[in-house]
XYZ file of C-alpha atoms in Angstrom:
491
model
C -97.346 -108.181 -35.623
C -100.610 -106.564 -37.121
C -100.991 -104.651 -33.791
C -97.381 -103.215 -33.910
C -98.040 -102.044 -38.101
C -101.440 -100.543 -36.713
C -99.855 -99.079 -33.807
C -96.843 -97.896 -36.038
C -99.000 -96.312 -38.607
C -101.275 -94.423 -35.508
C -97.686 -93.147 -34.886
C -96.012 -91.843 -38.188
C -99.610 -90.428 -38.971
C -99.992 -88.031 -35.681
C -95.991 -87.463 -36.059
C -97.000 -86.419 -39.489
C -100.297 -84.328 -38.136
C -97.573 -82.723 -35.664
C -94.725 -81.532 -38.476
C -98.107 -79.972 -40.809
C -98.977 -78.282 -38.168
C -95.448 -76.815 -36.997
C -94.845 -75.764 -40.729
C -98.455 -73.492 -40.885
C -97.784 -72.747 -37.090
C -94.211 -71.305 -38.486
C -96.031 -69.620 -41.418
C -97.964 -67.143 -39.683
C -95.525 -66.715 -36.562
C -95.093 -62.572 -36.345
C -91.334 -61.621 -36.087
C -92.241 -57.833 -35.043
C -91.294 -57.046 -31.647
C -92.763 -54.655 -29.253
C -95.341 -52.013 -31.167
C -96.035 -50.528 -27.769
C -99.815 -49.330 -27.667
C -101.136 -51.124 -30.748
C -99.990 -54.714 -29.263
C -102.221 -54.203 -26.509
C -104.888 -56.652 -26.171
C -108.206 -56.874 -24.451
C -109.790 -59.722 -22.472
C -111.749 -61.713 -25.860
C -115.490 -60.603 -24.666
C -118.481 -60.827 -27.403
C -121.971 -60.914 -27.497
C -122.601 -63.259 -30.783
C -120.062 -65.152 -32.821
C -120.566 -66.781 -36.156
C -118.601 -70.190 -36.509
C -115.223 -70.309 -38.428
C -115.887 -70.699 -42.378
C -118.129 -69.420 -44.592
C -121.136 -70.629 -45.790
C -124.633 -69.410 -46.094
C -126.415 -70.236 -42.839
C -122.995 -67.974 -41.446
C -124.449 -65.139 -44.052
C -127.859 -65.384 -42.920
C -126.355 -65.391 -39.007
C -124.776 -62.399 -39.801
C -127.902 -60.824 -41.912
C -130.584 -61.697 -39.009
C -128.452 -60.028 -36.275
C -128.899 -56.676 -38.218
C -132.063 -57.352 -38.575
C -131.710 -56.125 -42.304
C -133.954 -56.023 -45.344
C -134.670 -58.716 -47.683
C -132.867 -56.890 -50.333
C -129.703 -56.530 -48.276
C -129.784 -60.390 -47.401
C -130.373 -61.241 -51.166
C -126.726 -59.066 -52.415
C -125.056 -60.690 -49.792
C -125.875 -64.282 -50.944
C -124.745 -63.268 -54.558
C -122.057 -62.057 -53.152
C -121.222 -65.465 -51.415
C -121.948 -67.296 -54.762
C -119.164 -65.456 -56.213
C -116.843 -65.613 -53.990
C -116.927 -69.163 -54.288
C -116.582 -68.965 -58.283
C -113.831 -66.657 -58.269
C -110.218 -67.629 -57.904
C -107.330 -66.171 -56.451
C -105.819 -63.422 -58.203
C -103.267 -64.825 -60.317
C -100.629 -61.791 -60.106
C -99.134 -60.115 -56.974
C -98.546 -61.549 -53.358
C -98.813 -65.078 -52.708
C -102.674 -65.639 -50.910
C -102.465 -69.526 -50.919
C -103.232 -69.066 -46.803
C -106.030 -67.193 -46.889
C -107.910 -69.980 -45.747
C -111.660 -68.658 -45.141
C -112.248 -71.924 -43.197
C -110.341 -70.651 -40.162
C -111.335 -67.136 -40.396
C -114.220 -66.083 -38.070
C -116.459 -63.968 -40.368
C -118.168 -62.111 -37.339
C -117.892 -61.303 -33.458
C -120.163 -58.742 -32.162
C -118.380 -57.431 -29.204
C -120.736 -56.926 -25.311
C -121.207 -53.539 -26.771
C -124.284 -51.164 -27.838
C -123.696 -48.298 -29.918
C -123.280 -45.181 -27.935
C -123.633 -41.878 -28.929
C -121.847 -41.190 -25.410
C -118.730 -41.733 -24.600
C -119.015 -42.657 -21.129
C -121.187 -44.964 -21.725
C -118.921 -47.423 -23.852
C -117.184 -50.264 -21.607
C -114.547 -49.143 -19.931
C -112.389 -51.883 -21.366
C -112.885 -50.940 -25.284
C -113.079 -46.958 -24.346
C -109.671 -47.154 -22.628
C -107.990 -49.415 -25.533
C -109.086 -46.098 -28.061
C -108.312 -43.788 -25.361
C -104.358 -45.642 -25.855
C -104.794 -44.857 -29.379
C -105.520 -41.517 -28.936
C -108.826 -41.048 -30.169
C -111.147 -39.308 -28.864
C -114.554 -38.997 -28.499
C -116.460 -35.859 -30.458
C -116.717 -33.475 -27.388
C -113.289 -34.005 -26.595
C -111.598 -33.970 -29.893
C -111.801 -30.229 -30.917
C -110.027 -30.772 -34.164
C -113.084 -33.331 -35.769
C -116.711 -33.002 -37.068
C -117.528 -36.367 -35.734
C -115.314 -39.575 -34.209
C -116.912 -42.958 -35.530
C -115.180 -46.317 -33.917
C -115.636 -49.908 -34.410
C -114.552 -53.015 -32.355
C -114.365 -56.495 -34.414
C -117.152 -56.243 -36.092
C -119.361 -53.903 -34.931
C -119.367 -49.596 -34.625
C -119.449 -48.890 -30.647
C -119.468 -45.641 -31.293
C -120.285 -42.342 -33.250
C -121.064 -38.882 -32.551
C -121.554 -35.481 -34.884
C -121.298 -32.302 -34.015
C -124.691 -30.431 -33.669
C -123.544 -27.182 -35.469
C -122.915 -30.216 -38.879
C -125.816 -32.123 -38.046
C -127.920 -28.309 -38.397
C -126.339 -28.091 -41.961
C -127.703 -31.295 -42.702
C -124.447 -33.455 -42.562
C -125.223 -36.890 -41.820
C -122.503 -39.298 -39.903
C -123.095 -42.388 -38.632
C -122.691 -45.800 -38.627
C -123.373 -48.131 -41.721
C -126.148 -50.491 -40.453
C -128.603 -47.101 -39.104
C -127.644 -45.979 -42.328
C -129.536 -48.960 -43.904
C -132.297 -48.910 -41.700
C -133.045 -45.162 -41.361
C -131.862 -44.134 -44.690
C -132.595 -47.073 -47.016
C -133.119 -45.101 -50.730
C -129.686 -42.943 -50.361
C -128.328 -46.451 -49.261
C -130.243 -48.409 -52.430
C -129.017 -45.820 -54.961
C -125.577 -45.994 -54.210
C -124.796 -48.821 -51.915
C -122.284 -51.842 -54.300
C -122.440 -49.331 -57.705
C -118.803 -48.428 -57.118
C -117.331 -51.267 -56.275
C -119.231 -54.619 -57.141
C -118.830 -57.778 -55.476
C -117.637 -59.483 -59.241
C -114.616 -57.155 -59.102
C -112.394 -59.710 -57.604
C -112.841 -62.740 -55.028
C -112.201 -60.272 -52.028
C -115.057 -58.062 -52.408
C -117.340 -61.270 -52.859
C -116.165 -61.593 -49.733
C -116.858 -58.605 -48.140
C -120.299 -58.138 -50.040
C -121.036 -61.335 -48.653
C -120.015 -60.425 -44.430
C -119.757 -56.399 -44.158
C -120.078 -55.281 -40.879
C -119.872 -51.934 -39.470
C -118.175 -49.177 -41.258
C -119.021 -45.558 -42.016
C -121.818 -43.615 -43.491
C -121.352 -40.174 -44.541
C -123.701 -37.986 -46.544
C -122.520 -33.889 -47.092
C -125.897 -31.839 -48.691
C -125.618 -29.437 -51.905
C -123.210 -26.293 -51.016
C -122.096 -27.838 -47.581
C -118.782 -27.699 -46.248
C -117.616 -30.045 -43.803
C -114.228 -28.281 -42.796
C -113.392 -29.221 -39.786
C -112.692 -33.798 -40.318
C -114.687 -36.711 -39.715
C -112.591 -39.269 -38.169
C -113.156 -43.212 -38.272
C -111.403 -45.742 -36.469
C -111.373 -49.505 -36.756
C -109.517 -51.234 -34.106
C -109.442 -55.532 -35.097
C -108.903 -57.406 -31.364
C -109.734 -60.786 -32.135
C -107.317 -63.621 -33.063
C -108.296 -65.416 -35.745
C -110.906 -63.169 -37.168
C -111.835 -60.473 -40.396
C -112.887 -57.120 -40.715
C -114.881 -56.333 -43.391
C -116.475 -52.928 -42.773
C -118.249 -50.673 -45.218
C -117.304 -47.293 -45.819
C -119.589 -44.816 -47.992
C -119.307 -41.548 -48.952
C -121.686 -38.616 -50.527
C -120.733 -35.508 -51.735
C -123.860 -33.455 -53.522
C -123.057 -30.746 -55.395
C -120.382 -27.907 -54.337
C -119.089 -29.192 -51.468
C -116.452 -30.458 -49.269
C -115.000 -32.627 -46.619
C -112.152 -34.536 -45.075
C -112.351 -37.623 -43.783
C -110.000 -39.228 -41.831
C -109.528 -43.352 -41.667
C -107.473 -45.532 -39.016
C -106.555 -48.909 -38.953
C -104.851 -51.582 -36.364
C -104.449 -54.713 -34.471
C -102.198 -56.349 -32.435
C -99.929 -59.234 -33.308
C -101.148 -62.592 -33.160
C -99.447 -65.643 -34.819
C -102.218 -66.642 -36.444
C -104.041 -65.618 -39.747
C -106.167 -62.277 -39.976
C -108.073 -61.170 -42.152
C -109.219 -57.517 -43.443
C -111.217 -57.273 -46.615
C -112.941 -54.018 -46.182
C -114.931 -51.651 -48.839
C -114.798 -47.424 -49.533
C -117.207 -46.039 -51.745
C -116.261 -42.312 -52.890
C -118.641 -40.195 -54.622
C -118.076 -36.931 -55.515
C -120.569 -35.098 -56.830
C -119.589 -32.116 -59.566
C -117.330 -29.213 -58.133
C -117.229 -30.908 -55.147
C -113.695 -31.902 -53.122
C -112.934 -35.004 -51.094
C -110.163 -35.644 -49.160
C -109.674 -39.216 -47.418
C -106.206 -39.557 -45.429
C -105.243 -42.771 -43.948
C -102.935 -44.585 -41.786
C -102.868 -48.655 -41.952
C -100.951 -50.259 -38.952
C -101.707 -53.347 -39.048
C -99.887 -56.220 -37.455
C -98.074 -58.520 -39.495
C -100.369 -61.477 -39.266
C -102.849 -59.577 -40.992
C -103.574 -60.340 -45.136
C -104.968 -56.443 -45.804
C -106.992 -56.801 -48.873
C -108.870 -53.694 -49.057
C -111.133 -52.101 -52.042
C -111.226 -48.215 -51.914
C -112.949 -46.078 -55.794
C -114.136 -43.098 -56.190
C -116.292 -41.239 -59.148
C -115.975 -38.021 -59.449
C -118.271 -35.115 -61.400
C -117.717 -32.096 -63.611
C -114.904 -29.900 -61.885
C -114.760 -32.113 -59.010
C -111.363 -33.653 -57.031
C -110.430 -36.938 -54.828
C -107.374 -36.758 -53.223
C -106.211 -39.479 -51.497
C -103.432 -39.782 -48.624
C -102.339 -42.695 -47.955
C -99.807 -44.161 -45.296
C -99.554 -48.488 -45.540
C -97.455 -50.140 -42.788
C -97.883 -53.502 -41.000
C -99.536 -56.067 -42.430
C -97.744 -59.788 -43.864
C -99.386 -58.920 -47.253
C -100.809 -55.886 -48.158
C -102.758 -55.571 -52.208
C -104.808 -52.315 -51.967
C -105.086 -49.969 -55.342
C -107.513 -47.009 -54.393
C -108.996 -45.877 -57.734
C -110.390 -42.786 -59.371
C -113.298 -42.351 -62.383
C -113.008 -39.443 -63.601
C -116.202 -39.483 -65.085
C -116.878 -35.260 -65.449
C -115.034 -33.057 -67.651
C -111.719 -31.174 -65.236
C -112.110 -33.586 -62.164
C -109.047 -34.130 -61.258
C -107.889 -36.839 -58.772
C -104.698 -36.327 -56.359
C -102.611 -39.172 -54.645
C -99.990 -39.183 -52.531
C -99.026 -42.131 -50.513
C -96.107 -43.888 -48.421
C -94.840 -47.577 -47.988
C -92.894 -49.265 -45.500
C -92.354 -52.923 -45.711
C -90.140 -54.745 -43.291
C -88.815 -58.589 -43.261
C -91.134 -61.223 -44.311
C -93.610 -58.280 -45.645
C -95.170 -58.474 -48.913
C -97.041 -55.159 -49.637
C -98.199 -54.474 -53.260
C -99.911 -50.879 -53.605
C -100.384 -48.584 -55.856
C -103.243 -46.236 -57.450
C -106.063 -46.325 -60.530
C -106.945 -43.645 -62.399
C -109.572 -43.716 -65.248
C -109.400 -40.690 -67.216
C -113.103 -40.815 -68.622
C -113.773 -37.088 -69.432
C -112.350 -34.194 -71.360
C -109.070 -31.938 -69.725
C -109.117 -34.103 -66.767
C -105.846 -34.042 -64.500
C -104.281 -36.857 -61.937
C -101.386 -36.432 -60.124
C -99.680 -39.175 -58.275
C -96.524 -38.901 -55.972
C -95.769 -42.077 -54.133
C -92.856 -43.851 -51.811
C -91.413 -47.181 -50.490
C -88.993 -47.737 -47.901
C -88.045 -51.842 -47.780
C -85.813 -53.372 -45.420
C -84.688 -56.758 -43.555
C -85.481 -58.192 -46.977
C -88.850 -56.755 -47.166
C -91.014 -56.321 -50.627
C -92.164 -52.752 -51.458
C -94.004 -53.089 -54.457
C -95.467 -50.363 -56.663
C -98.721 -51.117 -58.682
C -100.127 -48.193 -61.385
C -102.696 -48.540 -63.712
C -103.366 -44.329 -65.491
C -106.180 -44.732 -68.528
C -107.256 -42.446 -70.896
C -110.867 -43.445 -72.592
C -111.101 -42.166 -75.737
C -112.963 -39.374 -75.389
C -110.896 -37.674 -72.627
C -109.109 -35.097 -74.638
C -107.162 -32.698 -73.465
C -106.512 -34.711 -70.049
C -102.881 -34.679 -68.330
C -101.837 -37.156 -65.751
C -98.145 -37.288 -64.185
C -96.628 -40.383 -61.656
C -93.968 -40.307 -59.541
C -92.997 -43.314 -57.859
C -89.795 -42.989 -55.816
C -88.212 -46.221 -53.590
C -85.801 -46.694 -51.130
C -83.973 -49.729 -50.030
C -81.856 -50.171 -46.739
C -80.554 -52.723 -47.386
C -79.458 -55.184 -49.723
C -81.948 -58.029 -48.840
C -84.549 -55.783 -49.824
C -86.658 -55.575 -52.556
C -88.456 -53.287 -54.953
C -90.579 -53.448 -57.726
C -92.602 -50.416 -59.859
C -94.740 -51.757 -62.120
C -96.897 -49.461 -63.931
C -99.968 -49.768 -66.695
C -100.331 -47.139 -68.606
C -102.783 -47.208 -71.385
C -103.669 -44.133 -73.366
C -106.535 -44.709 -75.915
C -106.190 -40.745 -77.145
C -103.413 -38.790 -78.931
C -104.342 -35.082 -77.010
C -103.020 -36.121 -73.902
C -99.932 -34.905 -71.933
C -98.381 -37.775 -69.737
C -95.549 -38.126 -67.723
C -93.739 -41.190 -65.476
C -90.878 -41.201 -63.326
C -89.679 -44.206 -61.247
C -86.676 -43.471 -58.965
C -84.971 -46.390 -56.857
C -82.141 -46.458 -54.928
C -80.443 -46.690 -51.807
C -79.187 -44.163 -49.112
C -75.839 -42.115 -49.612
C -72.843 -43.505 -47.951
C -71.537 -39.838 -48.744
C -74.714 -37.877 -47.271
C -74.567 -40.410 -43.816
C -70.183 -39.622 -44.089
C -71.663 -35.695 -44.200
C -73.766 -35.985 -41.289
C -71.583 -38.346 -38.976
C -68.669 -35.389 -40.006
C -70.895 -32.615 -38.275
C -71.090 -34.926 -35.258
C -74.418 -36.725 -35.516
C -74.089 -40.725 -34.899
C -74.639 -42.954 -37.777
C -78.037 -44.630 -36.713
C -79.487 -41.322 -36.383
C -78.413 -39.775 -39.950
C -79.728 -42.719 -41.437
C -83.143 -42.159 -39.461
C -82.695 -38.527 -40.745
C -82.052 -39.246 -44.523
C -85.828 -41.625 -44.231
C -87.637 -39.026 -42.420
C -86.541 -36.078 -45.347
C -87.880 -38.729 -47.591
C -91.068 -39.575 -45.901
C -90.946 -35.823 -44.536
C -92.937 -34.464 -48.428
C -96.323 -37.680 -47.581
C -96.180 -37.010 -43.616
C -96.967 -32.993 -44.137
C -100.171 -34.059 -46.189
C -101.654 -35.959 -43.357
C -103.521 -34.789 -40.235
C -100.658 -33.712 -37.388
C -101.910 -36.865 -35.001
C -101.388 -39.677 -37.802
C -98.095 -37.566 -39.255
C -97.144 -38.119 -35.544
C -97.920 -41.526 -35.949
C -96.307 -41.885 -39.025
C -92.874 -40.897 -37.838
C -93.015 -43.215 -34.831
C -93.531 -46.317 -36.783
C -91.230 -44.758 -38.957
C -89.212 -44.705 -35.884
C -89.833 -48.308 -35.201
C -88.821 -50.043 -38.270
C -85.750 -48.031 -38.695
C -84.792 -49.272 -34.636
C -85.323 -52.120 -35.436
C -87.684 -52.947 -33.165
C -90.400 -54.294 -35.854
C -88.770 -57.257 -37.987
């Protein structure tokens, strides 16, 4: 009798465990369809890989693998302590499924860093070729190219013309070794580990990324491009991008991101620190095209000097959850910030994106123009904070947020915070939320255009102001992603 009771308890325990695993698996199931070249997976081949989870031993292992100076290890360990103390944000999307114990924080591909594209392993090279990422020798429209695969940069190159001008463009590990004084001066000064839990996670386990230094008076008129590809399932990508523009300089930096779909959790918690000195201008263009098993918890921030400018152009696609709010701190008189962005949320997606601007000096200005599209029950939230400090007299800010819902299941919200601590301010905020007009669709159909194409034309027209701000190849990619969403092949 006792044995029967024990056997029954064992069976019940196993059943309960299987039921729990089934529930967890359903939570991470990816419902999207074929995303073409973005979903092609490579065989998982790595040189080094940490165990899943996060502890001091893993942080020390990552630092040892990179042969880092002691100050960097100490910074990582302080960040680890903060990560263990900080909680998930109490607002925004639910992050309860983000379990770091199930994440591999460091995977080194079986490749060295190369400056010759032909020396990159063929399978990795083929992946970037499919994605349209060319080496610097073939990419006539680029001054430099960087390519990261999982946790490490596998290729980096800069044209000789830019090298002669004193421009530095390299992977971040090389920058730590070869330009330690510059890195120590700026690293962690714009974004700190104490900012939030996933900033702390980033500084504990960061790996890869890009370093850009533009000397005084130099213009990088042909863009630099870095592309980040996460191939491994159940992994995280934590690249660090640091861009420094000295006075009277210009640079356009292009960033692309993607990952294939898996039915397991992946995390992206990168950091982008931008320093724009007096009278300089930086344009930062991004298309983030993650799969829907990704939690995209990225942090981006810029500090702008007198008469300087930061221009953000951002497209957010894919990912199960995104929390992304690029921030501009206008520290110098007459500094300005422009943000142009679009998000597309489909089934089972919660894209919580927006912008932050701090006007900290007189006569600064900001212009925000965002658009969001939601379908299939997706949620697109625009969340912003525009703050004008007491000394920022004569500042101007305009924010326009437009949302387009393609069905009755979807949701769109606008949640602005406006904090004006100065009376001498010119401020305007406008928000529009609506659906595709049946009259417009009928008009197009009466001209012989099928209904599906008519609706697609309206959506493409809605997104066109964003697309024209992107480099050509990224505008093409954005339109292709919108086409996939509208065809129902995703979601």
